[in-house]
Each structure stands twice: as structure tokens, then as C-alpha cells.
Amino acid sequence: MSIQHVPENLPKRIQHFIGGEFVDSLDGDTFEVLDPVSNQTYLEASAGKQADIDRAVAVAHQAFEEGPWPGMLPRERARILNRIADIVETRNERLAELETFDTGLPITQALGQAKRAAENFRFFADLIVAQADDTYKVPGKQINYVNRKPKGVAGLITPWNTPFMLESWKLAPALASGCTVVLKPAEFTPLSAGLWPEIFREAGVPDGVFNIVHGYGEQAGDALVKHENVRLISFTGESATGSLIFANAAPTLKGLSMELGGKSPAVVFADADLDAAIDSTVFGVFSLNGERCTAGSRILVERGVYDEFVRRYVERAKNIKVGDPHDPATEIGALVHPEHYAKVTEYIEIGKTEATLAAGGGRPAGSESGNYVQPTVFVDVPPTARIFQEEIFGPVVAITPFDTDEEALRLANDVKYGLAAYVWTTNLERAHNFGQRVDAGMVWLNSHNVRDLRTPFGGVKASGLGHEGGYRSLDFYSDQQAMHISLAPAHTPKFGA
Ligand code: NAD
């Protein structure tokens, strides 16, 4: 685990990208970026502040007011978006090695992120070309139609897990809608965002339409949220940060899309296909290092199969290969940052006082450095436990037995979050009835998180507000102006006549 793979041609530093140029912060300030295997600083990134955000928003605002982008025919914009998708796919290997180096994601899971990012651009390119807006007839009196227009400058604030792919999830609909953007990537993982400028330039995105300001959330992110010329914020991150952004956006009345944290249940009934349920629930929490918003991190198992499920699950967890993120055999790499490592391992210590530790429980043998954590399984976890209630965002799972459907539902809904849920049963009626009653924005029956880009994406309760996905994303980035046309004189009361 001590061998450190460093990608060739790493940039010397990471700068903002504003108006088609790479620039330093106006005050020259930088912050250090670590890699999660050595935990050493491998480069400095520009630390954006209010002045840098002002500069980027001014450029984006000008590109919106004067530039061709918002007024282009959908087909023209779609062509550019499709070119972006094609170019993104050609960067798959480079993206994977950068992402693996910067985030600690296993290389086999980082490969393929470019395809997912490209799909986001292709999907929204198709959608804007096929877009039809509503028209309403009032026979003999009026025709009313919707004039859809891009909102303006969009502020995009993204987290450190699968950073490039999550950036694409916001960039694609924002640009497809005709908005101009300022992206503030996560400070833990700014490396892969550096691929966008060249991709966009090559695809023909005009300068000023796409801008990046790096920096800390409390500085660059905060200034973006509070800027009066930013019409909306699409945010993905922790629920607590989401609440703060909500409050900070209030004085400038911004549109807000909030994709927040989760503590999603996977509910396994005794009639489930246990082989498939075990494969899926192991993958559902331990893939992406467990740093996954939709992780099924609470597994509720019906008593009749509980012992067998736990025995087999624990066996599998103990077999998972933790190690060098660049090794193709690795299934769990290094957690993103020592601060996050400290948080996850603290939860593991808390868990040891709250439930029975059945697998893992700390650093794997032989790893003296790097943010490595064993896949950790707690069983017989009471719903009052903090490891049942709070998002850990690492390779840690809580397993709890239940006796009846009602009890399973109570347990599933007994947390503040409501992002995803997974239901395992071969009983069709139960699958639908139970799934529909779970407090979750997204439910998968007999599956883990397999996305259909047309469906709503987002959470309920503390997991988010405002669902994106399909046309919902375009609606978020657009104003829908109502245009009313009279076909006959309107009745007008004659005041003062
Ligand atoms: P975070 O909330 O700490 O940071 C997210 C982003 O917000 C970063 O770019 C950060 O710099 C910025 N930020 C922080 N404070 C800010 C402020 N005051 N104003 C403006 N911006 C600010 O989250 P994280 O630790 O980077 O990401 C992990 C979290 O993201 C987890 O809770 C996870 O569940 C969530 N997540 C949710 C989804 C989803 O779709 N629901 C997807 C991925 C991750």
C-alpha cells in the first residue's frame, strides 16, 4: 500500500478559469491540495475570495447579456454539447487517473466516470432539441403560451465525491438551458475540474460562458451564494451546508436546487433473492469507498433470514480488497482526506459502543499511512444509535433486524434523511406498497442505484429540496414566462368613464 502512483504531467498549480483565461486569485492567495495516499501536498490551488467571484460573475453576466450563448438555436447548442460529450469520452483514462489520484477512488470505479459525464451532456442536448412548451387555448378569446428563457448566471457548487461526474450533472443542464455558469468545485478535490476548460474550448463554448473559481466554501462558495447577479445556485453537499446556503441566499431571492446527504435504507424481506440482495447491498455501501450520497448504509433484514444474511454479508465484507487506489484489484481505496478519515474512524469508535462490530473496525493491517479504512459492519444496531441516524459517508454499514412490514417501515423512515431506499422482495404487491410509503426521493426495487436520466433525482426531508432530472433540470435553469395573446377585445371595466 505504500507505493504511490503519481500521474504524469500533473499541473504545477491550479488556477481559476475566468473569461477564457487561467488566472490567479487577485490577492495571490492559494491553498494546499493533498493526495489521500501520501497525505502530502502535491500542489497549490488558487484560493478564490469575494473579489474573484465578483470578477467571474461579471464575465459570466456579460456573456449572458451580450453573448451568443443564451440566444442560440437549441440545435446549435446541442451540437456543442454533443461535441463536449465526445471529447469527455476521449479523456476517460486521463480523468480516471486524475480522479483516483486526487480522491482515492479505486481506478476500476473511476474508469467509466467519463462515460457517465458524457451521457449527461448527450441527454440534455437531446432534451433541448425535443423541447416543446405549453400552449393554452381559450376558444375565441385568447391563446397563451410559455416563453422559456434561460435564467442568467448559474452558480454551481459541488462536493468531492466523484467530482467531475457531479460537475457534469450540473454543467450539462445549466449550459443546455442557455445559462452561463460559475463553478466552485470542492476544495478537497480540485484536480479533475481542470479538464473542463480545454474540453469546452475544443467543443466551441464561447469564452465567458463557463468559469471556474476554486477555493474554500466559506469564502468562494459563500460569495457566489450571496452575489446579486447570480440568479440560482445548484448545490450538492452536506445537509448542514445546504441549510446555511438556504439562509444566505434568502436576501437575494435565488432559485435553489439542493442535493444533500443521505442515510438510505436497504430493506431485505425474507422472500428476497438473497444472493442478489447480498451482492447488491455489499456493492451499494462499499463501492466508491462508501463516499456515496445514495449508499444503502442501513440494512434492515427480516428476522427469518437475519442470521444467514449477516453471516454471508460479513464473510463478503471481510474479503473486500482495500488498498492502493491505482491497483485494478482494489475494491476500496483511500478516503478522500485526513479530515474525512478522522470523521469516519470516529464514527467507527462510536459504533463500537452502540452495537456489535462484526467486520472491520479500523485501519487494515499493514497500512501505516494513507486514509485506509476496513469495510466495517455493525450488526444488531438499535435505531437510536448515532451510526443508525447519522451520515458517515464511508465504508461503514449498520444492519438491524425487523419482524413485520410495519416495523420495517418505521425503521426505514426513522431518520432525518430521505434520499434513496432499496427494497428487496419477490412479492410484487409488497414491493410497490412498501416502496411507495418510504420517505425517500428515489426507490429502487430489487436493485441498487441504477439511474435513468429522465426520472426525478433528489431527496426529501433533510436530503434535499427541488428535484432535478429530465425536464425538471431544464425547468430549474429556465424562467417560464407566460405570454397572453388576445383574439378578441378583453372585457375592460371602464374606471373613471
Ligand atoms: P460540503 O457540504 O462540505 O461541501 C460541498 C461544497 O459546498 C464544497 O464545494 C464546499 O466548498 C462548498 N461549501 C461549503 N460551505 C459553503 C458555504 N458556506 N457556502 C457555499 N458553499 C459552501 O459537502 P462535501 O463534504 O464536499 O460532500 C459530501 C456531502 O455531499 C455528503 O453529505 C453527501 O451525501 C452529499 N452528496 C449529496 C449528493 C446528492 O445528490 N444528494 C451527491 C453527492 C454528495
GROMACS .gro file of C-alpha atoms in nm, residues 263 298-300 354 381-390 392 398-400 411-412 414-415:
model
   23
  263LYS     CA    1  -2.874   0.757   0.528
  298ARG     CA    2  -2.860   0.096   0.686
  299ILE     CA    3  -2.963  -0.257   0.602
  300LEU     CA    4  -3.287  -0.374   0.759
  354GLU     CA    5  -2.351   0.127   2.038
  381VAL     CA    6  -2.777  -0.180   1.556
  382PRO     CA    7  -3.055  -0.010   1.754
  383PRO     CA    8  -3.237   0.273   1.574
  384THR     CA    9  -3.134   0.514   1.848
  385ALA     CA   10  -2.764   0.463   1.767
  386ARG     CA   11  -2.579   0.752   1.609
  387ILE     CA   12  -2.440   0.512   1.348
  388PHE     CA   13  -2.802   0.437   1.250
  389GLN     CA   14  -2.910   0.801   1.242
  390GLU     CA   15  -2.616   1.000   1.107
  392ILE     CA   16  -2.097   0.858   0.795
  398ALA     CA   17  -2.541  -0.072   1.012
  399ILE     CA   18  -2.752  -0.389   1.000
  400THR     CA   19  -3.074  -0.414   1.202
  411LEU     CA   20  -3.723   0.186   1.095
  412ALA     CA   21  -3.674   0.292   0.733
  414ASP     CA   22  -3.697   0.691   1.143
  415VAL     CA   23  -3.410   0.920   1.034
   0.00000   0.00000   0.00000
